Amino acid sequence: MKMSNLLWCLVIISLFSSAVFASIDLGIAGDYNVFVLGNYTSQGSDIQGRLAAGGSVFLTSYSVGSALGGWDTDTVVTGGSLTYTNGTIYGNSVTGGSTNLTGVDVKGTSTSNVASASLPVDFAAEATYLMSLSTELASLSATGTVSDSYGTITFAGSGISDVEVFNISASDLASAYTLILSDIADDVTVVINVSGTSAAITNCGMQSFDAYSDNVLFNFYEATGLTLSSVNIEGSILACLADVTANNGCMDGTLIAGSCTGGMQFHHVPFESTPETPSVPVPGALMLLSGGLMSLTGLKRKINH
């Protein structure tokens, strides 16, 4: 029986594709509404889910954990101190440093001066994991297209991938007035890789993202500074290196950052991890694929002869 070149190619590509899959899983950080590696400072707002900070936390007139549905969870976790004036913690607070509460109703328990090894989060390990994830996602090949029409940026999916990947520069994103998702199925994960060290999403409408907020991840893999203002962020943000200024507005997703300050409200909309994500072939793998195709082509010729 003769096998066509096309069929041989499909066999090799199928085997190769199954070997270069990774997962989009935010790890421990995915259990939190806000997860920062450094300090977190905010006032006059709330985080509906859980808060974790590797540094210290400073809150005034604030509530944390109102959407969790119970008080038996570690709602606020800090590697440093917790300074909190007026507000409510719906659950427990666990701090690696001192705890200074004034006018705060803690529905669970408050534990201070916890050794780093006993904290619910190993911030150093999570930092390593999240930075590696960010780098991996940044290497994915784009599957969709990005177009800009007078400040309206449209992310159009391919319609053939379970994970749609888009690439955009921080400068283009910062100039946008409207962000639109199109040709995205309900169960598709969306990764938007943003290049550039200084980034912003401000004065921007994202209404078309609303139905996908638990499946959208903005990966600011180079940003050291990120400004969020006058916007409802529909999705999660991975910005491990960034000092985030979140002045106002709200976010339906998980924020992962280097640090954060500002009065943005965070709604409890966890990112839905995806078990399999197509990743970009590395050069060595491409050489292996090419060699395999050449070998099979030679084998076919021998069979035909």
mmCIF file of C-alpha atoms in Angstrom:
data_model
loop_
_atom_site.group_PDB
_atom_site.id
_atom_site.type_symbol
_atom_site.label_atom_id
_atom_site.label_comp_id
_atom_site.label_asym_id
_atom_site.label_seq_id
_atom_site.Cartn_x
_atom_site.Cartn_y
_atom_site.Cartn_z
ATOM 1 C CA MET A 1 0.000 0.000 0.000
ATOM 2 C CA LYS A 2 1.360 3.395 -0.949
ATOM 3 C CA MET A 3 1.157 6.354 1.445
ATOM 4 C CA SER A 4 1.155 9.883 -0.004
ATOM 5 C CA ASN A 5 3.606 12.554 1.091
ATOM 6 C CA LEU A 6 0.695 14.512 2.513
ATOM 7 C CA LEU A 7 -0.382 11.628 4.724
ATOM 8 C CA TRP A 8 3.161 11.098 5.980
ATOM 9 C CA CYS A 9 3.342 14.808 6.814
ATOM 10 C CA LEU A 10 0.076 14.661 8.711
ATOM 11 C CA VAL A 11 1.303 11.706 10.770
ATOM 12 C CA ILE A 12 4.527 13.470 11.741
ATOM 13 C CA ILE A 13 2.819 16.798 12.453
ATOM 14 C CA SER A 14 0.270 15.034 14.630
ATOM 15 C CA LEU A 15 2.985 13.320 16.654
ATOM 16 C CA PHE A 16 4.994 16.522 16.861
ATOM 17 C CA SER A 17 2.051 18.664 17.914
ATOM 18 C CA SER A 18 1.227 16.377 20.817
ATOM 19 C CA ALA A 19 4.791 16.763 22.074
ATOM 20 C CA VAL A 20 4.811 20.546 22.312
ATOM 21 C CA PHE A 21 1.864 21.300 24.547
ATOM 22 C CA ALA A 22 1.944 23.226 27.807
ATOM 23 C CA SER A 23 -0.758 24.472 30.156
ATOM 24 C CA ILE A 24 -2.055 27.861 31.146
ATOM 25 C CA ASP A 25 -2.423 27.523 34.890
ATOM 26 C CA LEU A 26 -1.865 30.478 37.207
ATOM 27 C CA GLY A 27 -0.945 28.140 40.040
ATOM 28 C CA ILE A 28 -1.563 29.306 43.598
ATOM 29 C CA ALA A 29 -2.020 32.864 42.303
ATOM 30 C CA GLY A 30 -5.139 31.715 40.482
ATOM 31 C CA ASP A 31 -6.842 31.206 43.856
ATOM 32 C CA TYR A 32 -6.579 34.938 44.554
ATOM 33 C CA ASN A 33 -8.368 37.958 43.149
ATOM 34 C CA VAL A 34 -5.212 40.047 43.608
ATOM 35 C CA PHE A 35 -1.766 38.475 43.893
ATOM 36 C CA VAL A 36 1.259 40.776 44.102
ATOM 37 C CA LEU A 37 4.866 39.872 44.755
ATOM 38 C CA GLY A 38 5.568 43.146 46.576
ATOM 39 C CA ASN A 39 3.376 45.696 48.376
ATOM 40 C CA TYR A 40 -0.321 46.428 47.942
ATOM 41 C CA THR A 41 -1.856 49.802 48.872
ATOM 42 C CA SER A 42 -5.483 50.852 48.407
ATOM 43 C CA GLN A 43 -8.354 52.752 49.962
ATOM 44 C CA GLY A 44 -12.086 53.308 49.569
ATOM 45 C CA SER A 45 -12.735 50.178 47.520
ATOM 46 C CA ASP A 46 -12.780 46.383 47.793
ATOM 47 C CA ILE A 47 -11.500 43.049 46.587
ATOM 48 C CA GLN A 48 -14.380 40.576 46.374
ATOM 49 C CA GLY A 49 -12.051 37.566 46.377
ATOM 50 C CA ARG A 50 -8.786 36.889 48.202
ATOM 51 C CA LEU A 51 -5.665 39.062 48.488
ATOM 52 C CA ALA A 52 -2.043 37.910 48.714
ATOM 53 C CA ALA A 53 1.051 40.115 48.837
ATOM 54 C CA GLY A 54 4.649 39.074 49.240
ATOM 55 C CA GLY A 55 5.396 42.454 50.827
ATOM 56 C CA SER A 56 3.218 44.605 53.076
ATOM 57 C CA VAL A 57 -0.431 45.615 52.701
ATOM 58 C CA PHE A 58 -1.904 49.040 53.524
ATOM 59 C CA LEU A 59 -5.708 49.356 53.391
ATOM 60 C CA THR A 60 -8.152 52.083 54.437
ATOM 61 C CA SER A 61 -11.965 51.895 54.279
ATOM 62 C CA TYR A 62 -11.791 48.586 52.497
ATOM 63 C CA SER A 63 -13.283 45.097 52.383
ATOM 64 C CA VAL A 64 -11.766 41.824 51.230
ATOM 65 C CA GLY A 65 -13.509 38.541 50.440
ATOM 66 C CA SER A 66 -17.193 39.529 50.316
ATOM 67 C CA ALA A 67 -17.911 37.148 47.408
ATOM 68 C CA LEU A 68 -16.267 34.067 48.895
ATOM 69 C CA GLY A 69 -19.385 32.736 50.584
ATOM 70 C CA GLY A 70 -17.697 31.686 53.822
ATOM 71 C CA TRP A 71 -15.323 32.841 56.530
ATOM 72 C CA ASP A 72 -13.127 29.784 56.916
ATOM 73 C CA THR A 73 -10.546 30.737 54.262
ATOM 74 C CA ASP A 74 -7.247 32.651 54.451
ATOM 75 C CA THR A 75 -8.587 35.778 52.803
ATOM 76 C CA VAL A 76 -5.642 38.139 53.340
ATOM 77 C CA VAL A 77 -2.099 36.715 53.210
ATOM 78 C CA THR A 78 0.996 38.882 53.453
ATOM 79 C CA GLY A 79 4.696 38.167 53.607
ATOM 80 C CA GLY A 80 5.188 41.488 55.377
ATOM 81 C CA SER A 81 2.975 43.540 57.681
ATOM 82 C CA LEU A 82 -0.734 44.377 57.456
ATOM 83 C CA THR A 83 -1.869 47.924 58.284
ATOM 84 C CA TYR A 84 -5.652 48.194 57.969
ATOM 85 C CA THR A 85 -7.998 51.002 59.031
ATOM 86 C CA ASN A 86 -11.801 50.648 58.836
ATOM 87 C CA GLY A 87 -13.256 47.766 56.885
ATOM 88 C CA THR A 88 -14.015 44.055 56.841
ATOM 89 C CA ILE A 89 -12.079 40.869 56.175
ATOM 90 C CA TYR A 90 -14.458 38.040 55.283
ATOM 91 C CA GLY A 91 -12.238 35.261 56.553
ATOM 92 C CA ASN A 92 -8.776 34.993 58.111
ATOM 93 C CA SER A 93 -5.748 37.242 57.888
ATOM 94 C CA VAL A 94 -2.319 35.605 57.979
ATOM 95 C CA THR A 95 0.689 37.909 58.050
ATOM 96 C CA GLY A 96 4.412 37.319 58.100
ATOM 97 C CA GLY A 97 4.962 40.565 59.969
ATOM 98 C CA SER A 98 2.935 42.662 62.373
ATOM 99 C CA THR A 99 -0.818 43.199 62.126
ATOM 100 C CA ASN A 100 -2.171 46.671 62.892
ATOM 101 C CA LEU A 101 -5.970 46.788 62.731
ATOM 102 C CA THR A 102 -8.121 49.813 63.554
ATOM 103 C CA GLY A 103 -11.881 49.572 63.137
ATOM 104 C CA VAL A 104 -11.603 46.338 61.141
ATOM 105 C CA ASP A 105 -14.093 43.487 61.478
ATOM 106 C CA VAL A 106 -12.256 40.207 60.946
ATOM 107 C CA LYS A 107 -14.858 37.493 60.411
ATOM 108 C CA GLY A 108 -12.298 34.725 60.895
ATOM 109 C CA THR A 109 -9.025 34.786 62.804
ATOM 110 C CA SER A 110 -6.026 37.115 62.654
ATOM 111 C CA THR A 111 -2.533 35.614 62.911
ATOM 112 C CA SER A 112 0.655 37.685 62.968
ATOM 113 C CA ASN A 113 4.418 37.108 62.716
ATOM 114 C CA VAL A 114 4.059 33.818 60.865
ATOM 115 C CA ALA A 115 7.330 32.290 59.674
ATOM 116 C CA SER A 116 7.653 32.366 55.886
ATOM 117 C CA ALA A 117 7.778 28.554 55.758
ATOM 118 C CA SER A 118 4.367 28.423 57.476
ATOM 119 C CA LEU A 119 2.602 30.976 55.280
ATOM 120 C CA PRO A 120 -0.112 29.635 52.947
ATOM 121 C CA VAL A 121 1.910 30.996 49.992
ATOM 122 C CA ASP A 122 5.566 30.471 49.090
ATOM 123 C CA PHE A 123 5.968 33.815 47.331
ATOM 124 C CA ALA A 124 9.487 33.128 46.063
ATOM 125 C CA ALA A 125 8.448 29.855 44.444
ATOM 126 C CA GLU A 126 5.329 31.396 42.950
ATOM 127 C CA ALA A 127 7.363 34.287 41.515
ATOM 128 C CA THR A 128 9.647 31.835 39.739
ATOM 129 C CA TYR A 129 6.708 29.851 38.400
ATOM 130 C CA LEU A 130 4.729 32.878 37.203
ATOM 131 C CA MET A 131 7.701 34.502 35.469
ATOM 132 C CA SER A 132 8.406 31.255 33.665
ATOM 133 C CA LEU A 133 4.763 31.005 32.616
ATOM 134 C CA SER A 134 4.787 34.591 31.336
ATOM 135 C CA THR A 135 7.907 33.906 29.254
ATOM 136 C CA GLU A 136 6.407 30.709 27.845
ATOM 137 C CA LEU A 137 3.176 32.431 26.855
ATOM 138 C CA ALA A 138 5.124 35.234 25.181
ATOM 139 C CA SER A 139 6.796 32.651 22.937
ATOM 140 C CA LEU A 140 3.521 31.288 21.576
ATOM 141 C CA SER A 141 2.836 31.835 17.899
ATOM 142 C CA ALA A 142 -0.041 34.200 17.136
ATOM 143 C CA THR A 143 -3.178 32.456 15.919
ATOM 144 C CA GLY A 144 -5.390 35.504 15.411
ATOM 145 C CA THR A 145 -5.043 38.932 13.831
ATOM 146 C CA VAL A 146 -4.977 42.389 15.383
ATOM 147 C CA SER A 147 -6.278 45.428 13.517
ATOM 148 C CA ASP A 148 -6.494 49.086 14.540
ATOM 149 C CA SER A 149 -9.065 51.482 13.117
ATOM 150 C CA TYR A 150 -8.894 54.949 14.644
ATOM 151 C CA GLY A 151 -8.334 53.675 18.172
ATOM 152 C CA THR A 152 -10.643 50.668 17.908
ATOM 153 C CA ILE A 153 -8.504 47.558 18.181
ATOM 154 C CA THR A 154 -10.075 44.299 17.051
ATOM 155 C CA PHE A 155 -8.706 40.909 18.066
ATOM 156 C CA ALA A 156 -10.086 38.465 15.495
ATOM 157 C CA GLY A 157 -9.750 34.768 16.225
ATOM 158 C CA SER A 158 -8.813 32.092 13.712
ATOM 159 C CA GLY A 159 -11.849 29.984 14.520
ATOM 160 C CA ILE A 160 -9.761 26.804 14.502
ATOM 161 C CA SER A 161 -7.865 26.965 17.801
ATOM 162 C CA ASP A 162 -8.876 26.204 21.375
ATOM 163 C CA VAL A 163 -6.404 28.873 22.475
ATOM 164 C CA GLU A 164 -6.314 32.112 20.513
ATOM 165 C CA VAL A 165 -3.047 34.032 20.836
ATOM 166 C CA PHE A 166 -2.634 37.695 19.890
ATOM 167 C CA ASN A 167 0.417 39.962 19.931
ATOM 168 C CA ILE A 168 0.263 43.720 20.433
ATOM 169 C CA SER A 169 2.678 46.445 21.508
ATOM 170 C CA ALA A 170 2.138 48.390 24.710
ATOM 171 C CA SER A 171 2.089 51.667 22.773
ATOM 172 C CA ASP A 172 -0.725 50.476 20.487
ATOM 173 C CA LEU A 173 -2.719 49.160 23.438
ATOM 174 C CA ALA A 174 -2.272 52.417 25.363
ATOM 175 C CA SER A 175 -3.716 54.423 22.464
ATOM 176 C CA ALA A 176 -6.875 52.319 22.192
ATOM 177 C CA TYR A 177 -10.325 53.715 22.971
ATOM 178 C CA THR A 178 -12.132 50.428 22.357
ATOM 179 C CA LEU A 179 -11.042 46.780 22.440
ATOM 180 C CA ILE A 180 -13.115 44.231 20.527
ATOM 181 C CA LEU A 181 -13.019 40.433 20.471
ATOM 182 C CA SER A 182 -14.450 38.740 17.389
ATOM 183 C CA ASP A 183 -14.718 35.184 16.041
ATOM 184 C CA ILE A 184 -14.094 33.675 19.484
ATOM 185 C CA ALA A 185 -16.050 30.593 20.565
ATOM 186 C CA ASP A 186 -17.436 30.388 24.087
ATOM 187 C CA ASP A 187 -14.942 27.775 25.317
ATOM 188 C CA VAL A 188 -11.822 29.341 23.774
ATOM 189 C CA THR A 189 -9.000 30.735 25.922
ATOM 190 C CA VAL A 190 -7.625 34.096 24.802
ATOM 191 C CA VAL A 191 -4.009 35.111 25.442
ATOM 192 C CA ILE A 192 -3.012 38.677 24.574
ATOM 193 C CA ASN A 193 0.762 39.109 24.710
ATOM 194 C CA VAL A 194 1.759 42.744 25.229
ATOM 195 C CA SER A 195 5.339 43.801 24.471
ATOM 196 C CA GLY A 196 7.007 46.890 25.953
ATOM 197 C CA THR A 197 8.220 48.036 29.360
ATOM 198 C CA SER A 198 5.712 50.867 29.905
ATOM 199 C CA ALA A 199 2.071 49.881 29.450
ATOM 200 C CA ALA A 200 -1.428 51.235 30.067
ATOM 201 C CA ILE A 201 -5.112 50.533 29.522
ATOM 202 C CA THR A 202 -6.991 53.777 30.130
ATOM 203 C CA ASN A 203 -10.284 55.391 29.097
ATOM 204 C CA CYS A 204 -11.095 52.278 27.134
ATOM 205 C CA GLY A 205 -14.256 50.287 26.459
ATOM 206 C CA MET A 206 -14.120 46.470 26.556
ATOM 207 C CA GLN A 207 -17.794 45.520 26.399
ATOM 208 C CA SER A 208 -17.296 42.730 23.866
ATOM 209 C CA PHE A 209 -14.910 40.993 26.310
ATOM 210 C CA ASP A 210 -17.640 40.621 28.938
ATOM 211 C CA ALA A 211 -18.732 37.117 27.912
ATOM 212 C CA TYR A 212 -15.106 35.908 27.933
ATOM 213 C CA SER A 213 -13.738 37.551 31.081
ATOM 214 C CA ASP A 214 -12.918 34.248 32.793
ATOM 215 C CA ASN A 215 -11.021 33.035 29.703
ATOM 216 C CA VAL A 216 -8.962 36.134 28.834
ATOM 217 C CA LEU A 217 -5.379 36.661 29.989
ATOM 218 C CA PHE A 218 -3.337 39.790 29.218
ATOM 219 C CA ASN A 219 0.334 38.861 29.465
ATOM 220 C CA PHE A 220 2.470 41.976 30.055
ATOM 221 C CA TYR A 221 5.676 39.979 29.893
ATOM 222 C CA GLU A 222 8.059 42.976 29.646
ATOM 223 C CA ALA A 223 6.201 45.706 31.526
ATOM 224 C CA THR A 224 7.837 47.260 34.568
ATOM 225 C CA GLY A 225 5.087 49.874 34.815
ATOM 226 C CA LEU A 226 1.370 49.416 34.110
ATOM 227 C CA THR A 227 -1.413 51.997 34.501
ATOM 228 C CA LEU A 228 -5.078 50.985 34.661
ATOM 229 C CA SER A 229 -7.542 53.868 34.759
ATOM 230 C CA SER A 230 -11.163 54.630 33.798
ATOM 231 C CA VAL A 231 -11.698 51.126 32.459
ATOM 232 C CA ASN A 232 -13.530 47.928 33.299
ATOM 233 C CA ILE A 233 -10.914 45.250 32.676
ATOM 234 C CA GLU A 234 -12.719 42.133 31.413
ATOM 235 C CA GLY A 235 -10.091 39.471 31.981
ATOM 236 C CA SER A 236 -7.040 38.613 34.059
ATOM 237 C CA ILE A 237 -3.608 40.248 33.976
ATOM 238 C CA LEU A 238 -0.192 38.614 34.308
ATOM 239 C CA ALA A 239 2.415 41.334 34.914
ATOM 240 C CA CYS A 240 5.027 39.873 37.253
ATOM 241 C CA LEU A 241 7.577 42.667 36.760
ATOM 242 C CA ALA A 242 5.187 45.608 36.844
ATOM 243 C CA ASP A 243 4.425 48.222 39.449
ATOM 244 C CA VAL A 244 0.723 48.670 38.750
ATOM 245 C CA THR A 245 -1.163 51.905 39.310
ATOM 246 C CA ALA A 246 -4.878 51.083 39.333
ATOM 247 C CA ASN A 247 -6.451 54.476 39.928
ATOM 248 C CA ASN A 248 -10.125 53.774 39.317
ATOM 249 C CA GLY A 249 -12.520 51.517 37.459
ATOM 250 C CA CYS A 250 -12.925 47.808 38.087
ATOM 251 C CA MET A 251 -11.571 44.465 37.004
ATOM 252 C CA ASP A 252 -13.382 41.174 36.381
ATOM 253 C CA GLY A 253 -10.480 38.814 36.766
ATOM 254 C CA THR A 254 -7.248 38.097 38.623
ATOM 255 C CA LEU A 255 -4.462 40.662 38.866
ATOM 256 C CA ILE A 256 -0.931 39.284 39.184
ATOM 257 C CA ALA A 257 1.704 41.988 39.492
ATOM 258 C CA GLY A 258 4.961 43.066 41.059
ATOM 259 C CA SER A 259 3.129 45.601 43.228
ATOM 260 C CA CYS A 260 -0.091 47.600 43.098
ATOM 261 C CA THR A 261 -1.465 50.882 44.385
ATOM 262 C CA GLY A 262 -4.768 52.634 43.725
ATOM 263 C CA GLY A 263 -8.517 52.439 44.284
ATOM 264 C CA MET A 264 -9.651 50.007 41.584
ATOM 265 C CA GLN A 265 -12.379 47.546 42.538
ATOM 266 C CA PHE A 266 -11.696 43.855 41.896
ATOM 267 C CA HIS A 267 -14.577 41.490 41.148
ATOM 268 C CA HIS A 268 -14.198 37.791 41.923
ATOM 269 C CA VAL A 269 -13.960 36.280 38.414
ATOM 270 C CA PRO A 270 -11.226 33.586 38.501
ATOM 271 C CA PHE A 271 -9.313 32.762 35.332
ATOM 272 C CA GLU A 272 -10.288 29.341 33.995
ATOM 273 C CA SER A 273 -7.085 27.334 33.597
ATOM 274 C CA THR A 274 -6.756 25.400 30.373
ATOM 275 C CA PRO A 275 -5.062 21.960 30.444
ATOM 276 C CA GLU A 276 -3.540 22.045 26.963
ATOM 277 C CA THR A 277 -2.121 25.019 25.106
ATOM 278 C CA PRO A 278 -0.418 24.881 21.709
ATOM 279 C CA SER A 279 3.094 26.244 22.037
ATOM 280 C CA VAL A 280 5.531 27.542 19.460
ATOM 281 C CA PRO A 281 7.966 24.904 18.111
ATOM 282 C CA VAL A 282 11.537 25.452 19.251
ATOM 283 C CA PRO A 283 14.270 25.486 16.540
ATOM 284 C CA GLY A 284 15.575 22.048 17.498
ATOM 285 C CA ALA A 285 12.113 20.580 17.270
ATOM 286 C CA LEU A 286 11.599 22.148 13.871
ATOM 287 C CA MET A 287 14.835 20.532 12.695
ATOM 288 C CA LEU A 288 13.592 17.213 14.046
ATOM 289 C CA LEU A 289 10.309 17.664 12.195
ATOM 290 C CA SER A 290 12.111 18.570 8.969
ATOM 291 C CA GLY A 291 14.451 15.602 9.284
ATOM 292 C CA GLY A 292 11.554 13.271 9.975
ATOM 293 C CA LEU A 293 9.707 14.445 6.888
ATOM 294 C CA MET A 294 12.813 14.004 4.740
ATOM 295 C CA SER A 295 13.364 10.482 6.122
ATOM 296 C CA LEU A 296 9.786 9.472 5.476
ATOM 297 C CA THR A 297 9.915 10.900 1.979
ATOM 298 C CA GLY A 298 12.991 8.758 1.313
ATOM 299 C CA LEU A 299 11.240 5.733 2.776
ATOM 300 C CA LYS A 300 8.260 6.303 0.532
ATOM 301 C CA ARG A 301 10.500 6.415 -2.529
ATOM 302 C CA LYS A 302 12.030 3.051 -1.573
ATOM 303 C CA ILE A 303 8.557 1.561 -1.079
ATOM 304 C CA ASN A 304 7.412 2.908 -4.451
ATOM 305 C CA HIS A 305 10.483 1.437 -6.133
#
